[in-house]
Coordinates of C-alpha atoms in Angstrom, one line a residue:
M1 CA 7.2 -3.9 15.0
V2 CA 6.0 -1.5 12.4
D3 CA 7.1 2.0 11.7
V4 CA 4.2 4.5 12.1
E5 CA 4.9 5.9 8.6
D6 CA 4.3 2.4 7.1
A7 CA 1.0 2.1 9.0
V8 CA -0.1 5.6 7.9
S9 CA 0.9 4.8 4.3
L10 CA -1.4 1.7 4.4
L11 CA -4.3 3.7 5.9
V12 CA -4.0 6.4 3.3
A13 CA -3.9 3.9 0.5
L14 CA -7.0 2.2 1.8
A15 CA -9.0 5.3 2.7
D16 CA -10.9 5.5 -0.5
R17 CA -11.3 1.8 -1.2
K18 CA -14.8 0.6 -0.4
E19 CA -13.8 -3.0 -0.5
A20 CA -11.5 -2.4 2.5
V21 CA -14.3 -1.5 4.8
G22 CA -14.6 -4.2 7.5
E23 CA -11.5 -6.0 6.4
A24 CA -8.3 -6.7 8.4
F25 CA -4.9 -5.9 7.0
F26 CA -1.3 -6.8 7.9
V27 CA 1.2 -4.0 7.5
A28 CA 5.0 -4.4 7.5
G29 CA 7.9 -2.3 6.5
P30 CA 11.0 -3.3 4.6
D31 CA 13.2 -3.8 7.7
T32 CA 13.2 -7.1 9.7
T33 CA 14.7 -8.1 13.0
T34 CA 15.2 -11.3 14.9
L35 CA 14.0 -12.0 18.5
Y36 CA 17.7 -11.5 19.6
G37 CA 17.8 -8.2 17.7
L38 CA 14.6 -7.0 19.4
M39 CA 16.1 -8.0 22.8
R40 CA 19.3 -6.0 22.1
L41 CA 17.2 -3.0 20.9
V42 CA 15.0 -3.0 24.1
A43 CA 18.1 -3.5 26.3
G44 CA 19.8 -0.5 24.6
V45 CA 16.8 1.7 25.1
L46 CA 16.7 0.7 28.8
G47 CA 20.4 1.2 29.2
V48 CA 21.1 -2.3 30.3
R49 CA 23.1 -5.3 28.9
P50 CA 20.9 -8.1 27.5
R51 CA 21.3 -11.3 29.5
T52 CA 21.4 -14.4 27.3
L53 CA 21.7 -18.0 28.1
Y54 CA 22.2 -20.3 25.1
L55 CA 20.6 -23.8 25.5
P56 CA 20.2 -26.7 23.1
P57 CA 16.6 -26.9 22.1
A58 CA 16.1 -30.3 23.9
A59 CA 17.4 -28.8 27.1
L60 CA 15.1 -25.9 27.0
V61 CA 12.1 -28.1 26.3
A62 CA 13.2 -30.4 29.2
L63 CA 13.4 -27.4 31.6
G64 CA 10.0 -26.3 30.5
G65 CA 8.6 -29.7 31.2
G66 CA 10.3 -29.7 34.6
A67 CA 8.8 -26.2 35.3
D68 CA 5.4 -27.6 34.5
V69 CA 5.9 -30.4 37.1
V70 CA 7.0 -27.8 39.7
S71 CA 4.0 -25.6 38.9
R72 CA 1.6 -28.5 39.4
L73 CA 3.2 -29.6 42.6
T74 CA 3.5 -26.1 44.2
G75 CA 0.4 -24.5 42.7
K76 CA 2.7 -21.6 41.7
K77 CA 2.8 -20.7 38.0
L78 CA 6.4 -20.3 36.8
A79 CA 7.6 -18.1 34.0
L80 CA 8.8 -21.0 31.9
S81 CA 6.5 -23.9 30.7
R82 CA 6.9 -26.6 28.2
K83 CA 4.5 -24.7 25.9
L84 CA 6.6 -21.5 26.1
A85 CA 9.8 -23.5 25.6
G86 CA 8.4 -25.0 22.4
I87 CA 7.5 -21.6 21.1
L88 CA 10.9 -20.2 21.9
V89 CA 12.6 -23.2 20.1
A90 CA 10.3 -22.7 17.1
V91 CA 11.2 -19.0 16.9
A92 CA 14.9 -19.6 17.3
L93 CA 14.9 -22.3 14.6
R94 CA 13.2 -19.9 12.1
G95 CA 16.1 -17.5 12.3

């Protein structure tokens, strides 16, 4: 998430720079958050309590693999997959 003031500051700084034309830029502010922090923020805005379930990484990946099997057998795509589980584990391990 980026504050609009940080994005505008970047645009203003680049407005007169010819070398910036056609280039892509990343913009970030000084504040950071975690996935859990983002979940709490969104839940607060929605006026609900965040629901969390803590699983060991191996259990989450196993559940994702099981969900893939169920999806293949039923033809119905489930919300969890082994790929998504791997992404969630990677994000959680980064902090």
